[in-house]
N, CA, C and O atoms as a DFTB+ gen file, in Angstrom:
384 C
 N C O
     1  1     100.521      41.998      49.222
     2  2     101.919      42.080      49.428
     3  2     102.450      43.466      49.275
     4  3     102.155      44.128      48.280
     5  1     103.226      43.934      50.223
     6  2     103.698      45.271      50.183
     7  2     105.237      45.192      50.091
     8  3     105.907      44.577      50.920
     9  1     105.759      45.850      49.035
    10  2     107.189      45.833      48.833
    11  2     107.804      47.026      49.657
    12  3     107.170      48.047      49.922
    13  1     109.016      46.806      50.008
    14  2     109.828      47.874      50.517
    15  2     110.336      48.754      49.410
    16  3     110.409      48.296      48.269
    17  1     110.682      49.962      49.670
    18  2     111.095      50.857      48.610
    19  2     112.258      51.651      49.124
    20  3     112.264      52.148      50.250
    21  1     113.254      51.756      48.257
    22  2     114.358      52.628      48.459
    23  2     114.575      53.301      47.102
    24  3     114.052      52.860      46.078
    25  1     115.363      54.380      47.123
    26  2     115.653      55.040      45.821
    27  2     116.176      54.035      44.852
    28  3     117.186      53.377      45.101
    29  1     115.454      53.907      43.687
    30  2     115.947      52.999      42.595
    31  2     115.711      51.581      42.850
    32  3     116.341      50.735      42.216
    33  1     114.806      51.247      43.777
    34  2     114.663      49.823      44.125
    35  2     113.381      49.515      44.840
    36  3     113.047      50.195      45.810
    37  1     112.649      48.516      44.404
    38  2     111.577      47.919      45.186
    39  2     111.971      46.524      45.538
    40  3     112.535      45.839      44.685
    41  1     111.711      46.030      46.772
    42  2     112.204      44.697      47.115
    43  2     111.376      44.076      48.211
    44  3     110.514      44.725      48.803
    45  1     111.641      42.818      48.476
    46  2     110.997      42.056      49.458
    47  2     112.049      41.151      50.170
    48  3     112.820      40.447      49.517
    49  1     112.054      41.191      51.479
    50  2     112.949      40.338      52.241
    51  2     112.017      39.338      52.990
    52  3     110.869      39.653      53.304
    53  1     112.551      38.140      53.257
    54  2     111.845      37.228      54.094
    55  2     112.003      37.518      55.570
    56  3     112.648      38.502      55.933
    57  1     111.435      36.695      56.429
    58  2     111.459      36.967      57.826
    59  2     112.900      37.014      58.440
    60  3     113.128      37.601      59.498
    61  1     113.812      36.392      57.746
    62  2     115.216      36.407      58.249
    63  2     116.039      37.538      57.641
    64  3     117.219      37.694      57.955
    65  1     115.407      38.328      56.765
    66  2     116.139      39.452      56.138
    67  2     116.749      39.100      54.790
    68  3     117.376      39.941      54.146
    69  1     116.565      37.864      54.369
    70  2     117.116      37.494      53.089
    71  2     116.321      38.047      51.896
    72  3     115.094      37.960      51.852
    73  1     117.043      38.607      50.951
    74  2     116.332      39.186      49.782
    75  2     115.654      38.024      48.973
    76  3     116.301      37.031      48.638
    77  1     114.326      38.187      48.672
    78  2     113.625      37.196      47.915
    79  2     112.947      37.758      46.670
    80  3     112.434      37.004      45.844
    81  1     112.947      39.064      46.539
    82  2     112.389      39.636      45.264
    83  2     112.905      41.105      45.155
    84  3     113.057      41.812      46.151
    85  1     113.152      41.500      43.947
    86  2     113.746      42.852      43.735
    87  2     113.577      43.291      42.288
    88  3     113.643      42.493      41.353
    89  1     113.352      44.615      42.141
    90  2     113.503      45.216      40.863
    91  2     114.333      46.543      41.063
    92  3     114.096      47.333      41.976
    93  1     115.284      46.707      40.164
    94  2     116.104      47.955      40.302
    95  2     115.938      48.793      39.100
    96  3     115.781      48.273      37.995
    97  1     115.967      50.079      39.273
    98  2     115.788      51.003      38.183
    99  2     116.607      52.265      38.447
   100  3     116.780      52.669      39.597
   101  1     117.116      52.891      37.367
   102  2     117.988      53.982      37.513
   103  2     117.466      55.161      36.648
   104  3     116.766      54.943      35.659
   105  1     117.818      56.421      37.037
   106  2     117.440      57.550      36.229
   107  2     118.309      57.641      34.983
   108  3     119.505      57.352      35.022
   109  1     117.716      58.031      33.919
   110  2     118.445      58.229      32.689
   111  2     117.961      59.570      32.096
   112  3     117.040      60.190      32.628
   113  1     118.586      60.006      30.995
   114  2     118.170      61.220      30.305
   115  2     118.186      62.441      31.340
   116  3     117.220      63.198      31.432
   117  1     119.285      62.580      32.076
   118  2     119.383      63.593      33.067
   119  2     118.230      63.587      34.100
   120  3     117.791      64.646      34.547
   121  1     117.768      62.433      34.456
   122  2     116.743      62.274      35.451
   123  2     115.310      62.363      34.959
   124  3     114.384      62.311      35.769
   125  1     115.093      62.497      33.628
   126  2     113.784      62.670      33.087
   127  2     113.053      61.343      32.915
   128  3     111.827      61.313      32.804
   129  1     113.795      60.269      32.893
   130  2     113.199      58.845      32.702
   131  2     113.924      57.842      33.510
   132  3     114.929      58.152      34.149
   133  1     113.438      56.652      33.495
   134  2     114.021      55.512      34.222
   135  2     114.374      54.360      33.228
   136  3     113.762      54.200      32.172
   137  1     115.389      53.584      33.636
   138  2     115.658      52.330      32.985
   139  2     115.525      51.277      34.041
   140  3     116.093      51.397      35.126
   141  1     114.746      50.201      33.721
   142  2     114.639      49.030      34.637
   143  2     115.760      48.078      34.184
   144  3     115.743      47.556      33.070
   145  1     116.725      47.872      35.079
   146  2     117.922      47.131      34.659
   147  2     118.039      45.721      35.299
   148  3     118.928      44.953      34.933
   149  1     117.117      45.376      36.280
   150  2     117.263      44.128      36.952
   151  2     115.927      43.735      37.566
   152  3     115.258      44.587      38.150
   153  1     115.520      42.485      37.455
   154  2     114.479      41.927      38.321
   155  2     114.942      40.577      38.824
   156  3     115.625      39.828      38.127
   157  1     114.566      40.300      40.006
   158  2     114.915      39.009      40.624
   159  2     113.809      38.533      41.511
   160  3     113.227      39.305      42.274
   161  1     113.497      37.170      41.404
   162  2     112.517      36.548      42.325
   163  2     113.119      35.200      42.682
   164  3     113.507      34.400      41.830
   165  1     113.173      34.997      43.991
   166  2     113.712      33.742      44.559
   167  2     112.810      32.576      43.996
   168  3     111.606      32.741      43.798
   169  1     113.416      31.475      43.769
   170  2     112.617      30.301      43.258
   171  2     111.411      29.921      44.103
   172  3     110.447      29.359      43.581
   173  1     111.448      30.216      45.397
   174  2     110.335      29.796      46.222
   175  2     109.075      30.705      45.941
   176  3     107.974      30.361      46.372
   177  1     109.231      31.796      45.261
   178  2     108.122      32.736      44.962
   179  2     107.756      32.691      43.484
   180  3     106.761      33.300      43.092
   181  1     108.508      32.007      42.667
   182  2     108.230      32.092      41.243
   183  2     106.922      31.506      40.884
   184  3     106.435      30.577      41.527
   185  1     106.337      32.060      39.833
   186  2     104.985      31.596      39.351
   187  2     103.835      32.273      40.043
   188  3     102.673      31.966      39.775
   189  1     104.148      33.191      40.931
   190  2     103.060      33.870      41.635
   191  2     102.806      35.334      41.152
   192  3     101.991      36.057      41.726
   193  1     103.522      35.733      40.096
   194  2     103.292      37.044      39.556
   195  2     104.058      38.142      40.301
   196  3     103.764      39.317      40.082
   197  1     105.017      37.824      41.165
   198  2     105.744      38.738      41.891
   199  2     106.531      39.746      41.070
   200  3     106.500      40.952      41.315
   201  1     107.241      39.198      40.080
   202  2     108.126      39.997      39.229
   203  2     107.246      41.071      38.480
   204  3     107.616      42.238      38.358
   205  1     106.069      40.592      37.994
   206  2     105.155      41.552      37.307
   207  2     104.740      42.664      38.238
   208  3     104.633      43.818      37.825
   209  1     104.499      42.317      39.536
   210  2     104.069      43.356      40.500
   211  2     105.204      44.306      40.840
   212  3     104.977      45.484      41.113
   213  1     106.409      43.798      40.823
   214  2     107.612      44.659      41.013
   215  2     107.702      45.636      39.892
   216  3     107.868      46.828      40.148
   217  1     107.602      45.195      38.632
   218  2     107.635      46.112      37.489
   219  2     106.552      47.090      37.543
   220  3     106.779      48.270      37.277
   221  1     105.334      46.658      37.885
   222  2     104.190      47.576      37.964
   223  2     104.481      48.660      39.021
   224  3     104.095      49.810      38.812
   225  1     105.129      48.349      40.114
   226  2     105.481      49.358      41.092
   227  2     106.282      50.485      40.459
   228  3     106.017      51.659      40.717
   229  1     107.246      50.139      39.642
   230  2     108.098      51.103      38.954
   231  2     107.300      51.839      37.977
   232  3     107.485      53.052      37.874
   233  1     106.427      51.243      37.241
   234  2     105.580      51.868      36.261
   235  2     104.613      52.861      37.006
   236  3     104.433      53.987      36.542
   237  1     104.037      52.476      38.076
   238  2     103.215      53.377      38.805
   239  2     103.958      54.607      39.262
   240  3     103.469      55.727      39.114
   241  1     105.152      54.404      39.825
   242  2     105.949      55.511      40.272
   243  2     106.333      56.472      39.099
   244  3     106.252      57.695      39.215
   245  1     106.737      55.870      38.011
   246  2     107.028      56.660      36.801
   247  2     105.808      57.414      36.354
   248  3     105.941      58.596      36.036
   249  1     104.644      56.843      36.302
   250  2     103.474      57.559      35.952
   251  2     103.224      58.776      36.849
   252  3     102.949      59.874      36.365
   253  1     103.322      58.566      38.115
   254  2     103.099      59.656      39.056
   255  2     104.071      60.815      38.850
   256  3     103.743      61.982      39.065
   257  1     105.276      60.446      38.427
   258  2     106.399      61.450      38.267
   259  2     106.410      62.001      36.785
   260  3     107.192      62.902      36.481
   261  1     105.563      61.468      35.894
   262  2     105.613      61.972      34.526
   263  2     106.835      61.528      33.761
   264  3     107.306      62.229      32.865
   265  1     107.373      60.313      34.125
   266  2     108.535      59.793      33.414
   267  2     108.194      58.573      32.536
   268  3     107.146      57.946      32.690
   269  1     109.068      58.278      31.662
   270  2     108.918      57.051      30.816
   271  2     109.945      56.035      31.277
   272  3     110.826      56.355      32.075
   273  1     109.839      54.838      30.790
   274  2     110.742      53.772      31.189
   275  2     111.349      53.040      30.011
   276  3     110.648      52.707      29.056
   277  1     112.592      52.795      30.068
   278  2     113.323      51.944      29.098
   279  2     113.457      50.563      29.810
   280  3     114.186      50.443      30.794
   281  1     112.775      49.569      29.319
   282  2     112.854      48.275      29.993
   283  2     114.079      47.459      29.460
   284  3     113.984      46.774      28.442
   285  1     115.176      47.554      30.152
   286  2     116.441      46.952      29.713
   287  2     116.539      45.461      30.084
   288  3     117.032      44.672      29.278
   289  1     116.099      45.069      31.239
   290  2     116.241      43.681      31.595
   291  2     115.201      42.872      30.833
   292  3     114.176      43.415      30.421
   293  1     115.447      41.601      30.645
   294  2     114.607      40.766      29.783
   295  2     113.213      40.609      30.318
   296  3     112.266      40.565      29.533
   297  1     113.044      40.526      31.586
   298  2     111.633      40.355      32.154
   299  2     110.868      41.665      31.933
   300  3     109.736      41.656      31.450
   301  1     111.480      42.760      32.281
   302  2     110.760      44.054      32.096
   303  2     110.397      44.286      30.667
   304  3     109.305      44.747      30.337
   305  1     111.374      43.944      29.795
   306  2     111.077      44.101      28.298
   307  2     109.888      43.217      27.916
   308  3     109.025      43.654      27.155
   309  1     109.825      42.004      28.419
   310  2     108.693      41.138      28.147
   311  2     107.376      41.691      28.674
   312  3     106.347      41.588      28.006
   313  1     107.402      42.266      29.844
   314  2     106.146      42.890      30.376
   315  2     105.691      44.068      29.486
   316  3     104.505      44.207      29.188
   317  1     106.637      44.896      29.076
   318  2     106.274      45.988      28.180
   319  2     105.793      45.484      26.822
   320  3     104.926      46.129      26.233
   321  1     106.281      44.412      26.308
   322  2     105.858      43.866      25.066
   323  2     104.446      43.229      25.145
   324  3     103.721      43.238      24.151
   325  1     104.073      42.711      26.242
   326  2     102.817      41.958      26.391
   327  2     101.745      42.631      27.107
   328  3     100.632      42.107      27.135
   329  1     101.983      43.813      27.729
   330  2     100.964      44.550      28.419
   331  2     100.635      45.841      27.714
   332  3     101.380      46.809      27.861
   333  1      99.532      45.910      26.938
   334  2      99.235      47.129      26.222
   335  2      99.127      48.389      27.115
   336  3      99.340      49.509      26.650
   337  1      98.805      48.189      28.352
   338  2      98.631      49.340      29.293
   339  2      99.983      49.986      29.631
   340  3     100.013      51.078      30.198
   341  1     101.073      49.345      29.299
   342  2     102.341      49.947      29.438
   343  2     102.921      50.683      28.245
   344  3     103.989      51.292      28.309
   345  1     102.165      50.601      27.142
   346  2     102.697      51.167      25.872
   347  2     103.030      52.625      25.980
   348  3     104.062      53.050      25.459
   349  1     102.208      53.410      26.629
   350  2     102.515      54.847      26.693
   351  2     103.614      55.176      27.659
   352  3     104.099      56.307      27.698
   353  1     104.019      54.184      28.452
   354  2     105.087      54.418      29.454
   355  2     106.435      54.081      28.925
   356  3     107.442      54.374      29.570
   357  1     106.497      53.450      27.724
   358  2     107.874      53.097      27.216
   359  2     108.535      54.284      26.599
   360  3     107.974      55.044      25.810
   361  1     109.800      54.392      27.023
   362  2     110.673      55.422      26.499
   363  2     111.091      55.088      25.124
   364  3     111.517      53.962      24.866
   365  1     110.994      55.979      24.257
   366  2     111.423      55.771      22.869
   367  2     112.888      56.351      22.777
   368  3     113.149      57.529      23.024
   369  1     113.779      55.444      22.413
   370  2     115.200      55.898      22.365
   371  2     115.378      56.949      21.305
   372  3     114.806      56.863      20.218
   373  1     116.202      57.976      21.642
   374  2     116.422      58.970      20.632
   375  2     117.145      58.422      19.428
   376  3     117.948      57.496      19.534
   377  1     116.859      58.990      18.311
   378  2     117.519      58.513      17.097
   379  2     118.906      59.125      17.007
   380  3     119.128      60.249      17.455
   381  1     119.814      58.397      16.439
   382  2     121.202      58.840      16.402
   383  2     121.544      59.453      15.014
   384  3     122.675      59.885      14.791
C-alpha cells in the first residue's frame, strides 16, 4: 500500500476520491520537530494496521530529516508508548 503525500499529511483515497485514511503532522519548535495531531482510518479499513503504517511514514520522514515527534493524537501516542523502536524519535517537551 502506497500512501499519497503532501506537506504535513500522508493519506489514502479510494477509487472515487473519498478520503479513507490519513495522518496529519505539523512543524513545531521553529520547524525543528513535528507534532502528529490527527490520524483517521475509515471503518472499512480498520483492523488492518493502516493507522500504524501512517504513523510509521511520519516517523520515517522525521528520521530522514533529523527531527523528533511529539505524538499529540491518542493513536500516535499509543504507538509511541508501545513501540520501543520509536523511543528515540519522541520529542521531549522542554521544561518550564
